[in-house]
Amino acid sequence: MRELGIGLIGTGFMGRAHALAFNNARAVFELPVTLKLSALADADTERARRCATAWGFAQAHGDWQQLIDDPKVDLVAITTPNHLHYPMAMAALAAGKAVYCEKPLAVSLEQADAMRRAASAAGVVTRVGYNYQHNPMIGLARQIIERGELGQIISFQGEFSEDFMADPTSPWSWRCEVGHAGGALADLGSHLLAMARFLLGPVQSVCADTHTVHTRRPATTGSKEQREIAVDDQVHALLRFANGARGTVSSSWLKHGYKNHLSFEISGTQGTLAFDQERLNELRLFRAGQDGFQRVLAGPALPGYAAFSPAAGHQLGYNELKTLEVHELIMAVAGQGAGGTDFEAAWEVERLATAIRLAALEQRWVTL
Amino acid sequence: MRELGIGLIGTGFMGRAHALAFNNARAVFELPVTLKLSALADADTERARRCATAWGFAQAHGDWQQLIDDPKVDLVAITTPNHLHYPMAMAALAAGKAVYCEKPLAVSLEQADAMRRAASAAGVVTRVGYNYQHNPMIGLARQIIERGELGQIISFQGEFSEDFMADPTSPWSWRCEVGHAGGALADLGSHLLAMARFLLGPVQSVCADTHTVHTRRPATTGSKEQREIAVDDQVHALLRFANGARGTVSSSWLKHGYKNHLSFEISGTQGTLAFDQERLNELRLFRAGQDGFQRVLAGPALPGYAAFSPAAGHQLGYNELKTLEVHELIMAVAGQGAGGTDFEAAWEVERLATAIRLAALEQRWVTL
Amino acid sequence: MRELGIGLIGTGFMGRAHALAFNNARAVFELPVTLKLSALADADTERARRCATAWGFAQAHGDWQQLIDDPKVDLVAITTPNHLHYPMAMAALAAGKAVYCEKPLAVSLEQADAMRRAASAAGVVTRVGYNYQHNPMIGLARQIIERGELGQIISFQGEFSEDFMADPTSPWSWRCEVGHAGGALADLGSHLLAMARFLLGPVQSVCADTHTVHTRRPATTGSKEQREIAVDDQVHALLRFANGARGTVSSSWLKHGYKNHLSFEISGTQGTLAFDQERLNELRLFRAGQDGFQRVLAGPALPGYAAFSPAAGHQLGYNELKTLEVHELIMAVAGQGAGGTDFEAAWEVERLATAIRLAALEQRWVTL
Amino acid sequence: MRELGIGLIGTGFMGRAHALAFNNARAVFELPVTLKLSALADADTERARRCATAWGFAQAHGDWQQLIDDPKVDLVAITTPNHLHYPMAMAALAAGKAVYCEKPLAVSLEQADAMRRAASAAGVVTRVGYNYQHNPMIGLARQIIERGELGQIISFQGEFSEDFMADPTSPWSWRCEVGHAGGALADLGSHLLAMARFLLGPVQSVCADTHTVHTRRPATTGSKEQREIAVDDQVHALLRFANGARGTVSSSWLKHGYKNHLSFEISGTQGTLAFDQERLNELRLFRAGQDGFQRVLAGPALPGYAAFSPAAGHQLGYNELKTLEVHELIMAVAGQGAGGTDFEAAWEVERLATAIRLAALEQRWVTL
């Protein structure tokens, strides 16, 4: 069986999540390739070495370019801060390697555009980490829509809210910088936009309102130095989809009480479905003629779920969505699948977010 | 004690709801006036007589003008089809009577404007039937906001969806006519707009999208004759409130699975609260620092609730909200209260709905 | 049409609830008799007079025997403290009047037995106020069971918990006296036992455990005088039904967080249904083959609901359940219905509660 | 650092779950030992080899005794059918190895007793797979109880129901055999009993009712051959805890609509908490004085959760509970922890289940 060498850049929380996911994909699925954890890179060489041992990587690099150049590496996974996605992915593409990049694709639409063009020119598999889409319940939602069980889709109402920035004394971080793809829309909202597109297809026009509630934050926790904040704390938008559906999206990182509230309701002429990431193993579903909404629990009839548990109700966790994403990535690299968000699709998400920002700035509808 | 004579016009479902409410207000509250059910009017004289007996009214009229002219009638309650609100209310105001009119105030903004001016000139008490606002849980929500428990309010996300028009073979009715204040926005959305204003105050500007999904419906059930439909099946809008909050509202009468889904979430810098009319005795509340959302059940600590039950958890029903509305109306007529939506406030709701329609028509932000 | 004269004894919360219910039954239903509110009795003559005026009763009595003797009174409604149910009901039966008595039927099984015998001998209609059974959703549950939609019923798990005695400084009251039918089992649990019998039929044998957690309480609020408490704070029991089903019941008035948690789950070989009085307009229903539990909302397809609202989702309240009970009572008196709990059935509930107490006392299974 | 060699017996679903858990524990936690996946055994040698490669074990055995004898194996994990737990665990204990055995400990109380004695004599670490206890939310529940936040505990109401045997044509399997620890009580209920003991401590006496609803099942799917079934389909019991609390437990594998409904409510003199495994990342909590139940979401303030995710709301899955169990096991073997259920505690669970069976058989209270 063909070997596939994985090179992972970054050892933070997301780096570890990737490492776990590659390991678990190997144990859980019958893969069409032999997965090798070939190399791990971190600017801190010592840390790279320690993590490589703990996570099962054969080699450690202090310089990410070395990892990309390593002939044992066939696929480069990028989990570094957002502004590094562009140079790393471009280098990997230049080397003809498959690329698996965390979201957002880049910190500007120009970068994203260059990256999708480079990917297309390189002819390699690319994927971006929109892992929420790999939830079997989301797969089920898409099937329900595609099979026409909801009839013609007429509305999408989505929200992704958390409260991790709700405290005005929460300090400035790179997430507060425009140049690092900061703000609620880029950080959270982009997941929701990707989800909307995944389920309903392209958006044609948008109107929006962005809002910075806390315009100053301490430079660091407890510091008296205040920094000006220019990114949005919350955003609300109207969407018109190419398929004729209309809807709203909202995103906030100030909304008290929510921790991971990526949620939506989709209605059609034959039914309605609803989802909330805070209960990721459930779908609320109403088909015309039913007595009331059903609470559908994830179970082994769904392929992704069955990989982890033979019985319904045993629930998948966030990290397993990552494993499912990695599985689809590997299938694509092996030429056996097309699931997941490639650079082209991720650029579309960035384009949509950019249109929303423009609509808010100029207080008008913007057509994509 | 002063007597207050009630004259009720209309004997449909809403007429009966008023009759029940006046009867129950008398039994449940210690009123500062002696309530007399003086007269009931319906164009069908026989029906007027029969209902008067069943509901306890002293007299029946076949002509509503007679009821208005009746010197025993101090307050005129109007529960007729929407297009009759204007002539009846104007006649009652001309006669110097207090007026209690079902929503919507009128079928055009011009009528509504004339009515609020006439009310102001007459100097009498007027009220419009936005009964959802009289729910003790809504009163609690307003108190929480006014006491600053949520901090500065930053967002409102509201929806009023039902599915009673979801079936495309549901026939045309007056609700499908622009000239009768038809459409999801006027029929359902106006309740939500009134609620938003009740809780957060005036709206400054709006952008919106209206959508007629089923552009033809049978003239009557099962008929082959099709009628063109011009009113909206669903509407989505962005709002900017005068207090700085931003938000979205959605309304649909096509959304499968929902029966009375007048719902909203309001977030501020210190907390979030959420409500759904389908569970009208509950509020979900999160205050900064709590572990999670609380489900607050209605109980006798809330004045309106205590009138009906001495124990928490015994739940009020829709009809009791009407009794609470009537109570506030009578208190106002007796000069002892100012609660409820008068013609001025109801005109503001109509003005807001009109701005939303304009924004949708011209696809631009509209400032009020 | 025949007149039916109502005589009501008691002017407390439950007296007012009856008065409202008789008034509303008249307005909401087409009754086969002409309902007259003939007389109201209260030991406090002045109060009797005041309430009679407010609630629409023609006459007031300071002596309940006078009310029973009043030839205008055909039906005697009893809402006094529990220990008075027996003498009043026996007197009314002796006078050949129909009797509507609040629960519990009596304060001892001996009394209850005498009452059901007297009722049988008198040949009049009797009813006891187990109003939760008149909820249209409970009617629906019974229909679902009777139509066999759940298959053969195999289990009942019920609980009625509140927390109004949870605070150990909540003072002694008559509810803490055995001789007044005090304790969680008599006060709350009897509703649950009546419900279990209403839905599944008779119980054959029981085993149980009762528990007094707070054995002393202040004589009055804030008092230093402590009174010994002998009644149960909580009870748990196993039931075997005559139809073969098995189950558990629990009742507590110490269970923090619950206000009116009369709840149950019933499962059969074809499905499961669940109910909670704290959301009295909903039923959770699972039929074999479904994807998940449905949340069924009350709507006008259910006869009782339709009397109050023409649209689903508008929710009934606790007081409307009382109106529905009164409606069934009047239909029975008019010879047109058999719904509701008569003295015979109420005695069966007392017998079951007594068996539970015996089983707990002797720590053994007791067969009825 | 000391090496710890793991030997795993069994390659079914649970075997793979163990393999994943050992791998992930290594990646997620800083362990005080160097974990080695030394050997994997399965009677099917070829399968053992294939799985060893996929899961990262150094060696494969076709004979489990060889694995136990392997000097590289320090800890023996047993995931074989129930009746093999006894011989394998006894052999491992005889070899002085630590043992990690799936639940139930054994197929008879005699075996279980022999095993706990052997474990005690061997002086090694033993653990049994009651993985639900390792959920951080259950850890939080226990902390809340131990810190006295609920006051004195007065009641436990628990249920573990699923519906995987609800269809009467579901065929016979080893789960239907008494001699293989079959039946709802052994298969599901034992998890609930273990949980009750974990949270409230020992049980003093029980009364119970067991029930076989479907007394015959096809020998295999679709077969006409019917087998007699003697094990319980459902069980209901009353419990008295040593700490004075009272309660009920129910377990069924016939309860339509439930997939993994291991649920309980615990109330005390100061509050109530509730949990349902079907929403394993949530706890419902009410503290005296609160307005209503809080829905508490798992988050990184809980140590076990933080190992997997730095942000609240990201939810753990069933498999991660296994990783947490393995982590506690390894800490215990390393002498740095005492968490988890050892053979002594698992024997107590079996003893309790046996008492419940006896109480049901003899229809009387049984004291432990």
PDB file of C-alpha atoms in Angstrom, chain A residues 13 16 20 23-24 26-30 50 54-55 132 162 257-260 276-282 295 297-298 306-320, chain D residues 13 16 20 23-24 26-30 50 54-55 132 162 257-260 276-282 295 297-298 306-320:
ATOM      1  CA  PHE A  13      -3.801  23.204  20.843  1.00  0.00           C
ATOM      2  CA  ARG A  16      -2.179  18.500  19.031  1.00  0.00           C
ATOM      3  CA  LEU A  20      -4.654  13.102  17.591  1.00  0.00           C
ATOM      4  CA  ASN A  23      -3.488   8.889  14.895  1.00  0.00           C
ATOM      5  CA  ASN A  24      -7.148   8.147  15.384  1.00  0.00           C
ATOM      6  CA  ARG A  26      -5.455   5.365  11.310  1.00  0.00           C
ATOM      7  CA  ALA A  27      -6.994   3.317  14.123  1.00  0.00           C
ATOM      8  CA  VAL A  28     -10.626   3.949  13.319  1.00  0.00           C
ATOM      9  CA  PHE A  29     -10.736   3.704   9.544  1.00  0.00           C
ATOM     10  CA  GLU A  30      -9.439   1.240   7.007  1.00  0.00           C
ATOM     11  CA  ARG A  50       9.219  16.695  22.795  1.00  0.00           C
ATOM     12  CA  ALA A  54       4.606  12.295  22.584  1.00  0.00           C
ATOM     13  CA  TRP A  55       2.531  12.361  19.446  1.00  0.00           C
ATOM     14  CA  TYR A 132     -17.860  21.410  11.991  1.00  0.00           C
ATOM     15  CA  GLU A 162     -19.723  32.735  22.099  1.00  0.00           C
ATOM     16  CA  GLY A 257     -24.099  32.346  28.134  1.00  0.00           C
ATOM     17  CA  TYR A 258     -22.995  30.863  24.828  1.00  0.00           C
ATOM     18  CA  LYS A 259     -19.855  28.801  24.502  1.00  0.00           C
ATOM     19  CA  ASN A 260     -20.026  27.295  21.046  1.00  0.00           C
ATOM     20  CA  ASP A 276     -26.863  23.748  17.580  1.00  0.00           C
ATOM     21  CA  GLN A 277     -23.190  22.866  17.965  1.00  0.00           C
ATOM     22  CA  GLU A 278     -23.641  23.006  21.759  1.00  0.00           C
ATOM     23  CA  ARG A 279     -25.605  19.775  21.276  1.00  0.00           C
ATOM     24  CA  LEU A 280     -23.680  18.477  18.318  1.00  0.00           C
ATOM     25  CA  ASN A 281     -25.154  14.983  18.368  1.00  0.00           C
ATOM     26  CA  GLU A 282     -28.720  16.172  17.812  1.00  0.00           C
ATOM     27  CA  ARG A 295     -35.119  15.283  18.299  1.00  0.00           C
ATOM     28  CA  LEU A 297     -29.914  11.541  17.947  1.00  0.00           C
ATOM     29  CA  ALA A 298     -26.745  10.594  16.096  1.00  0.00           C
ATOM     30  CA  ALA A 306     -20.369   4.258  12.900  1.00  0.00           C
ATOM     31  CA  ALA A 307     -16.613   4.585  12.719  1.00  0.00           C
ATOM     32  CA  PHE A 308     -16.567   5.527  16.389  1.00  0.00           C
ATOM     33  CA  SER A 309     -19.465   3.690  17.957  1.00  0.00           C
ATOM     34  CA  PRO A 310     -21.753   0.801  17.048  1.00  0.00           C
ATOM     35  CA  ALA A 311     -24.636   2.154  19.148  1.00  0.00           C
ATOM     36  CA  ALA A 312     -26.736   5.290  18.970  1.00  0.00           C
ATOM     37  CA  GLY A 313     -26.654   7.814  21.772  1.00  0.00           C
ATOM     38  CA  HIS A 314     -22.963   7.378  22.564  1.00  0.00           C
ATOM     39  CA  GLN A 315     -22.101  10.802  21.229  1.00  0.00           C
ATOM     40  CA  LEU A 316     -19.138  12.081  19.348  1.00  0.00           C
ATOM     41  CA  GLY A 317     -16.984  14.892  20.657  1.00  0.00           C
ATOM     42  CA  TYR A 318     -15.388  17.871  18.999  1.00  0.00           C
ATOM     43  CA  ASN A 319     -12.089  16.083  18.496  1.00  0.00           C
ATOM     44  CA  GLU A 320     -13.741  13.289  16.581  1.00  0.00           C
TER      45      GLU A 320
ATOM     46  CA  PHE D  13     -15.460  -2.717  19.465  1.00  0.00           C
ATOM     47  CA  ARG D  16     -10.486  -0.890  19.708  1.00  0.00           C
ATOM     48  CA  LEU D  20      -7.660   4.352  21.069  1.00  0.00           C
ATOM     49  CA  ASN D  23      -2.985   6.011  22.391  1.00  0.00           C
ATOM     50  CA  ASN D  24      -4.860   9.164  23.208  1.00  0.00           C
ATOM     51  CA  ARG D  26      -0.355   9.255  25.804  1.00  0.00           C
ATOM     52  CA  ALA D  27      -0.924  12.202  23.490  1.00  0.00           C
ATOM     53  CA  VAL D  28      -3.245  14.184  25.706  1.00  0.00           C
ATOM     54  CA  PHE D  29      -1.717  13.807  29.154  1.00  0.00           C
ATOM     55  CA  GLU D  30       1.757  14.203  30.581  1.00  0.00           C
ATOM     56  CA  ARG D  50      -3.751  -7.004  11.666  1.00  0.00           C
ATOM     57  CA  ALA D  54      -3.386  -0.753  12.883  1.00  0.00           C
ATOM     58  CA  TRP D  55      -3.486   0.138  16.562  1.00  0.00           C
ATOM     59  CA  TYR D 132     -19.352   6.914  32.559  1.00  0.00           C
ATOM     60  CA  GLU D 162     -32.225   2.017  25.958  1.00  0.00           C
ATOM     61  CA  GLY D 257     -36.886   6.347  22.052  1.00  0.00           C
ATOM     62  CA  TYR D 258     -33.931   6.064  24.403  1.00  0.00           C
ATOM     63  CA  LYS D 259     -30.477   5.249  23.163  1.00  0.00           C
ATOM     64  CA  ASN D 260     -28.212   5.845  26.125  1.00  0.00           C
ATOM     65  CA  ASP D 276     -28.532  12.512  31.277  1.00  0.00           C
ATOM     66  CA  GLN D 277     -25.843  10.629  29.384  1.00  0.00           C
ATOM     67  CA  GLU D 278     -27.649  11.465  26.132  1.00  0.00           C
ATOM     68  CA  ARG D 279     -26.390  15.010  26.767  1.00  0.00           C
ATOM     69  CA  LEU D 280     -23.204  14.063  28.523  1.00  0.00           C
ATOM     70  CA  ASN D 281     -21.671  17.527  28.449  1.00  0.00           C
ATOM     71  CA  GLU D 282     -24.429  19.101  30.510  1.00  0.00           C
ATOM     72  CA  ARG D 295     -27.864  24.290  32.357  1.00  0.00           C
ATOM     73  CA  LEU D 297     -21.959  23.176  30.068  1.00  0.00           C
ATOM     74  CA  ALA D 298     -18.691  21.306  30.387  1.00  0.00           C
ATOM     75  CA  ALA D 306      -9.207  20.714  29.825  1.00  0.00           C
ATOM     76  CA  ALA D 307      -7.086  17.827  28.623  1.00  0.00           C
ATOM     77  CA  PHE D 308      -9.104  17.744  25.430  1.00  0.00           C
ATOM     78  CA  SER D 309     -10.155  21.300  24.789  1.00  0.00           C
ATOM     79  CA  PRO D 310      -9.159  24.755  26.004  1.00  0.00           C
ATOM     80  CA  ALA D 311     -12.648  26.196  25.416  1.00  0.00           C
ATOM     81  CA  ALA D 312     -16.051  25.468  26.908  1.00  0.00           C
ATOM     82  CA  GLY D 313     -18.831  24.116  24.734  1.00  0.00           C
ATOM     83  CA  HIS D 314     -16.590  21.964  22.557  1.00  0.00           C
ATOM     84  CA  GLN D 315     -17.978  18.765  23.996  1.00  0.00           C
ATOM     85  CA  LEU D 316     -16.367  15.489  24.801  1.00  0.00           C
ATOM     86  CA  GLY D 317     -17.526  12.243  23.236  1.00  0.00           C
ATOM     87  CA  TYR D 318     -18.023   8.794  24.642  1.00  0.00           C
ATOM     88  CA  ASN D 319     -14.580   7.638  23.553  1.00  0.00           C
ATOM     89  CA  GLU D 320     -12.914  10.416  25.467  1.00  0.00           C
TER      90      GLU D 320
END
